[in-house]
Amino acid sequence: ADGLVLFNRFYQPDIDVEALEAVPSLHLSDSSELLLRLHWLAILSGQVKATMAASGGVHTGLDAVKAVMAGASAVQVVSRLLEDGPQRLLTIFHAMKHWMEEHDYESLDQMRGSMSLRKSPDPSAFERGNYMKVLRSWKGAA
């Protein structure tokens, strides 16, 4: 394969228990879904020759920046466009451009993979061993 999409969302029907039938159910994504994509993009970046696209959770310019920094060559934006219309793409583009200018990035190629597992200042954040550290840092309701 020359390219990978991380990850397509599975649309699953719900069950109407009164009508006793399966019914379509569409839940649009939000930015929190990006985290799984970032994790795997960062791990795979530089490890596979295929280009990678992030699908799911890209709603803002910063979401797109994060995906590229993790290793994405492309991002897919659907839920946000369904909610706001295609003009939202300009907002995302301008936010990305502004962030790149503020942080002295001249191109997406320069940014791509800069926060991957191989290039991250703290690669342990992407490794399974970090799971216990994250759980210990959680502060629940008092």
PDB file of C-alpha atoms in Angstrom:
ATOM      1  CA  ALA A   1       0.000   0.000   0.000  1.00  0.00           C
ATOM      2  CA  ASP A   2       1.208   3.481  -0.814  1.00  0.00           C
ATOM      3  CA  GLY A   3      -1.030   5.171   1.744  1.00  0.00           C
ATOM      4  CA  LEU A   4      -2.831   4.530   5.017  1.00  0.00           C
ATOM      5  CA  VAL A   5      -5.831   6.206   6.623  1.00  0.00           C
ATOM      6  CA  LEU A   6      -5.751   6.195  10.431  1.00  0.00           C
ATOM      7  CA  PHE A   7      -8.572   5.388  11.224  1.00  0.00           C
ATOM      8  CA  ASN A   8     -11.855   5.161   9.381  1.00  0.00           C
ATOM      9  CA  ARG A   9     -14.803   5.357  11.722  1.00  0.00           C
ATOM     10  CA  PHE A  10     -17.208   2.461  11.822  1.00  0.00           C
ATOM     11  CA  TYR A  11     -20.805   3.552  11.629  1.00  0.00           C
ATOM     12  CA  GLN A  12     -22.890   1.122  13.589  1.00  0.00           C
ATOM     13  CA  PRO A  13     -26.653   0.832  13.775  1.00  0.00           C
ATOM     14  CA  ASP A  14     -28.493   1.206  17.043  1.00  0.00           C
ATOM     15  CA  ILE A  15     -31.387  -1.020  18.110  1.00  0.00           C
ATOM     16  CA  ASP A  16     -34.857   0.389  18.564  1.00  0.00           C
ATOM     17  CA  VAL A  17     -36.164  -1.860  21.337  1.00  0.00           C
ATOM     18  CA  GLU A  18     -39.783  -0.747  20.831  1.00  0.00           C
ATOM     19  CA  ALA A  19     -39.945  -1.209  17.051  1.00  0.00           C
ATOM     20  CA  LEU A  20     -37.558  -4.190  17.263  1.00  0.00           C
ATOM     21  CA  GLU A  21     -35.421  -3.051  14.388  1.00  0.00           C
ATOM     22  CA  ALA A  22     -31.927  -1.834  13.665  1.00  0.00           C
ATOM     23  CA  VAL A  23     -31.807   1.884  12.950  1.00  0.00           C
ATOM     24  CA  PRO A  24     -29.028   4.007  11.450  1.00  0.00           C
ATOM     25  CA  SER A  25     -27.121   6.023  14.009  1.00  0.00           C
ATOM     26  CA  LEU A  26     -24.694   8.787  13.104  1.00  0.00           C
ATOM     27  CA  HIS A  27     -22.605  10.442  15.795  1.00  0.00           C
ATOM     28  CA  LEU A  28     -20.263  13.086  14.485  1.00  0.00           C
ATOM     29  CA  SER A  29     -16.704  13.089  15.740  1.00  0.00           C
ATOM     30  CA  ASP A  30     -15.118  15.653  18.031  1.00  0.00           C
ATOM     31  CA  SER A  31     -11.509  16.615  18.662  1.00  0.00           C
ATOM     32  CA  SER A  32     -11.119  13.989  21.406  1.00  0.00           C
ATOM     33  CA  GLU A  33     -11.159  11.267  18.727  1.00  0.00           C
ATOM     34  CA  LEU A  34      -7.941  12.669  17.326  1.00  0.00           C
ATOM     35  CA  LEU A  35      -5.885  11.279  20.221  1.00  0.00           C
ATOM     36  CA  LEU A  36      -5.931   7.673  18.975  1.00  0.00           C
ATOM     37  CA  ARG A  37      -4.921   8.856  15.513  1.00  0.00           C
ATOM     38  CA  LEU A  38      -2.075  10.976  16.923  1.00  0.00           C
ATOM     39  CA  HIS A  39      -0.796   8.037  18.924  1.00  0.00           C
ATOM     40  CA  TRP A  40      -0.568   5.706  15.938  1.00  0.00           C
ATOM     41  CA  LEU A  41       0.600   8.346  13.476  1.00  0.00           C
ATOM     42  CA  ALA A  42       3.465   9.166  15.832  1.00  0.00           C
ATOM     43  CA  ILE A  43       4.396   5.502  16.258  1.00  0.00           C
ATOM     44  CA  LEU A  44       4.259   4.690  12.533  1.00  0.00           C
ATOM     45  CA  SER A  45       5.857   7.900  11.237  1.00  0.00           C
ATOM     46  CA  GLY A  46       9.270   7.060   9.844  1.00  0.00           C
ATOM     47  CA  GLN A  47       8.615   3.336  10.334  1.00  0.00           C
ATOM     48  CA  VAL A  48       6.489   2.792   7.214  1.00  0.00           C
ATOM     49  CA  LYS A  49       7.073   4.106   3.710  1.00  0.00           C
ATOM     50  CA  ALA A  50       3.381   4.740   3.060  1.00  0.00           C
ATOM     51  CA  THR A  51       1.936   8.225   3.387  1.00  0.00           C
ATOM     52  CA  MET A  52      -0.603   8.541   6.180  1.00  0.00           C
ATOM     53  CA  ALA A  53      -3.832  10.472   6.562  1.00  0.00           C
ATOM     54  CA  ALA A  54      -5.644  11.264   9.808  1.00  0.00           C
ATOM     55  CA  SER A  55      -9.371  10.545   9.676  1.00  0.00           C
ATOM     56  CA  GLY A  56     -11.530  11.436  12.648  1.00  0.00           C
ATOM     57  CA  GLY A  57     -11.245  14.208  15.179  1.00  0.00           C
ATOM     58  CA  VAL A  58      -9.813  17.000  13.026  1.00  0.00           C
ATOM     59  CA  HIS A  59     -12.009  20.022  13.756  1.00  0.00           C
ATOM     60  CA  THR A  60      -9.578  22.931  14.151  1.00  0.00           C
ATOM     61  CA  GLY A  61      -6.372  24.249  12.691  1.00  0.00           C
ATOM     62  CA  LEU A  62      -4.515  23.072  15.779  1.00  0.00           C
ATOM     63  CA  ASP A  63      -5.969  19.573  15.349  1.00  0.00           C
ATOM     64  CA  ALA A  64      -4.549  19.552  11.818  1.00  0.00           C
ATOM     65  CA  VAL A  65      -1.178  20.863  13.063  1.00  0.00           C
ATOM     66  CA  LYS A  66      -1.021  18.065  15.640  1.00  0.00           C
ATOM     67  CA  ALA A  67      -1.800  15.429  13.010  1.00  0.00           C
ATOM     68  CA  VAL A  68       0.942  16.706  10.699  1.00  0.00           C
ATOM     69  CA  MET A  69       3.429  16.918  13.588  1.00  0.00           C
ATOM     70  CA  ALA A  70       2.604  13.304  14.435  1.00  0.00           C
ATOM     71  CA  GLY A  71       3.304  12.298  10.824  1.00  0.00           C
ATOM     72  CA  ALA A  72       0.181  12.817   8.693  1.00  0.00           C
ATOM     73  CA  SER A  73       0.541  13.845   5.068  1.00  0.00           C
ATOM     74  CA  ALA A  74      -3.173  14.640   4.915  1.00  0.00           C
ATOM     75  CA  VAL A  75      -6.104  15.196   7.234  1.00  0.00           C
ATOM     76  CA  GLN A  76      -9.745  14.452   6.580  1.00  0.00           C
ATOM     77  CA  VAL A  77     -12.338  16.898   7.868  1.00  0.00           C
ATOM     78  CA  VAL A  78     -15.933  15.715   7.621  1.00  0.00           C
ATOM     79  CA  SER A  79     -17.905  16.209  10.832  1.00  0.00           C
ATOM     80  CA  ARG A  80     -16.876  19.850  11.168  1.00  0.00           C
ATOM     81  CA  LEU A  81     -17.821  20.486   7.533  1.00  0.00           C
ATOM     82  CA  LEU A  82     -21.203  18.836   8.024  1.00  0.00           C
ATOM     83  CA  GLU A  83     -21.807  21.145  10.986  1.00  0.00           C
ATOM     84  CA  ASP A  84     -20.343  24.399   9.621  1.00  0.00           C
ATOM     85  CA  GLY A  85     -20.202  24.008   5.854  1.00  0.00           C
ATOM     86  CA  PRO A  86     -17.222  24.059   3.483  1.00  0.00           C
ATOM     87  CA  GLN A  87     -16.226  27.618   4.436  1.00  0.00           C
ATOM     88  CA  ARG A  88     -14.806  26.068   7.636  1.00  0.00           C
ATOM     89  CA  LEU A  89     -11.843  24.838   5.582  1.00  0.00           C
ATOM     90  CA  LEU A  90     -10.586  28.408   5.231  1.00  0.00           C
ATOM     91  CA  THR A  91     -10.744  28.876   8.996  1.00  0.00           C
ATOM     92  CA  ILE A  92      -8.733  25.687   9.528  1.00  0.00           C
ATOM     93  CA  PHE A  93      -6.231  26.671   6.834  1.00  0.00           C
ATOM     94  CA  HIS A  94      -5.712  30.175   8.264  1.00  0.00           C
ATOM     95  CA  ALA A  95      -5.322  28.819  11.801  1.00  0.00           C
ATOM     96  CA  MET A  96      -2.675  26.369  10.597  1.00  0.00           C
ATOM     97  CA  LYS A  97      -0.852  29.074   8.654  1.00  0.00           C
ATOM     98  CA  HIS A  98      -0.932  31.451  11.639  1.00  0.00           C
ATOM     99  CA  TRP A  99       0.412  28.759  14.003  1.00  0.00           C
ATOM    100  CA  MET A 100       3.191  27.865  11.583  1.00  0.00           C
ATOM    101  CA  GLU A 101       4.235  31.503  11.218  1.00  0.00           C
ATOM    102  CA  GLU A 102       4.240  32.034  15.001  1.00  0.00           C
ATOM    103  CA  HIS A 103       6.429  28.956  15.487  1.00  0.00           C
ATOM    104  CA  ASP A 104       8.805  29.583  12.567  1.00  0.00           C
ATOM    105  CA  TYR A 105       7.734  26.645  10.427  1.00  0.00           C
ATOM    106  CA  GLU A 106       8.237  27.348   6.747  1.00  0.00           C
ATOM    107  CA  SER A 107       6.469  24.283   5.363  1.00  0.00           C
ATOM    108  CA  LEU A 108       4.339  21.295   6.226  1.00  0.00           C
ATOM    109  CA  ASP A 109       7.264  19.067   5.229  1.00  0.00           C
ATOM    110  CA  GLN A 110       9.386  20.704   7.936  1.00  0.00           C
ATOM    111  CA  MET A 111       6.647  20.071  10.488  1.00  0.00           C
ATOM    112  CA  ARG A 112       5.635  16.553   9.376  1.00  0.00           C
ATOM    113  CA  GLY A 113       6.687  13.921  11.889  1.00  0.00           C
ATOM    114  CA  SER A 114       8.466  16.410  14.163  1.00  0.00           C
ATOM    115  CA  MET A 115       6.594  14.966  17.165  1.00  0.00           C
ATOM    116  CA  SER A 116       6.745  11.335  16.065  1.00  0.00           C
ATOM    117  CA  LEU A 117       8.003   8.600  18.344  1.00  0.00           C
ATOM    118  CA  ARG A 118      11.391   8.792  16.626  1.00  0.00           C
ATOM    119  CA  LYS A 119      11.729  12.587  16.979  1.00  0.00           C
ATOM    120  CA  SER A 120       9.739  13.425  20.113  1.00  0.00           C
ATOM    121  CA  PRO A 121      11.648  14.929  23.038  1.00  0.00           C
ATOM    122  CA  ASP A 122       9.771  12.400  25.242  1.00  0.00           C
ATOM    123  CA  PRO A 123       9.151   9.231  23.202  1.00  0.00           C
ATOM    124  CA  SER A 124       7.989   7.371  26.318  1.00  0.00           C
ATOM    125  CA  ALA A 125       4.718   9.332  26.082  1.00  0.00           C
ATOM    126  CA  PHE A 126       3.765   7.111  23.124  1.00  0.00           C
ATOM    127  CA  GLU A 127       4.794   3.828  24.725  1.00  0.00           C
ATOM    128  CA  ARG A 128       2.588   1.426  26.660  1.00  0.00           C
ATOM    129  CA  GLY A 129       4.609   1.899  29.842  1.00  0.00           C
ATOM    130  CA  ASN A 130       3.381   5.469  30.055  1.00  0.00           C
ATOM    131  CA  TYR A 131      -0.144   4.181  30.730  1.00  0.00           C
ATOM    132  CA  MET A 132       0.457   3.732  34.477  1.00  0.00           C
ATOM    133  CA  LYS A 133       2.049   7.192  34.702  1.00  0.00           C
ATOM    134  CA  VAL A 134      -1.033   8.725  33.082  1.00  0.00           C
ATOM    135  CA  LEU A 135      -3.376   6.866  35.429  1.00  0.00           C
ATOM    136  CA  ARG A 136      -1.377   7.992  38.483  1.00  0.00           C
ATOM    137  CA  SER A 137      -1.593  11.610  37.318  1.00  0.00           C
ATOM    138  CA  TRP A 138      -5.405  11.609  37.136  1.00  0.00           C
ATOM    139  CA  LYS A 139      -7.153  13.778  39.698  1.00  0.00           C
ATOM    140  CA  GLY A 140     -10.744  12.657  40.173  1.00  0.00           C
ATOM    141  CA  ALA A 141     -13.600  14.611  41.707  1.00  0.00           C
ATOM    142  CA  ALA A 142     -12.984  15.245  45.395  1.00  0.00           C
TER     143      ALA A 142
END
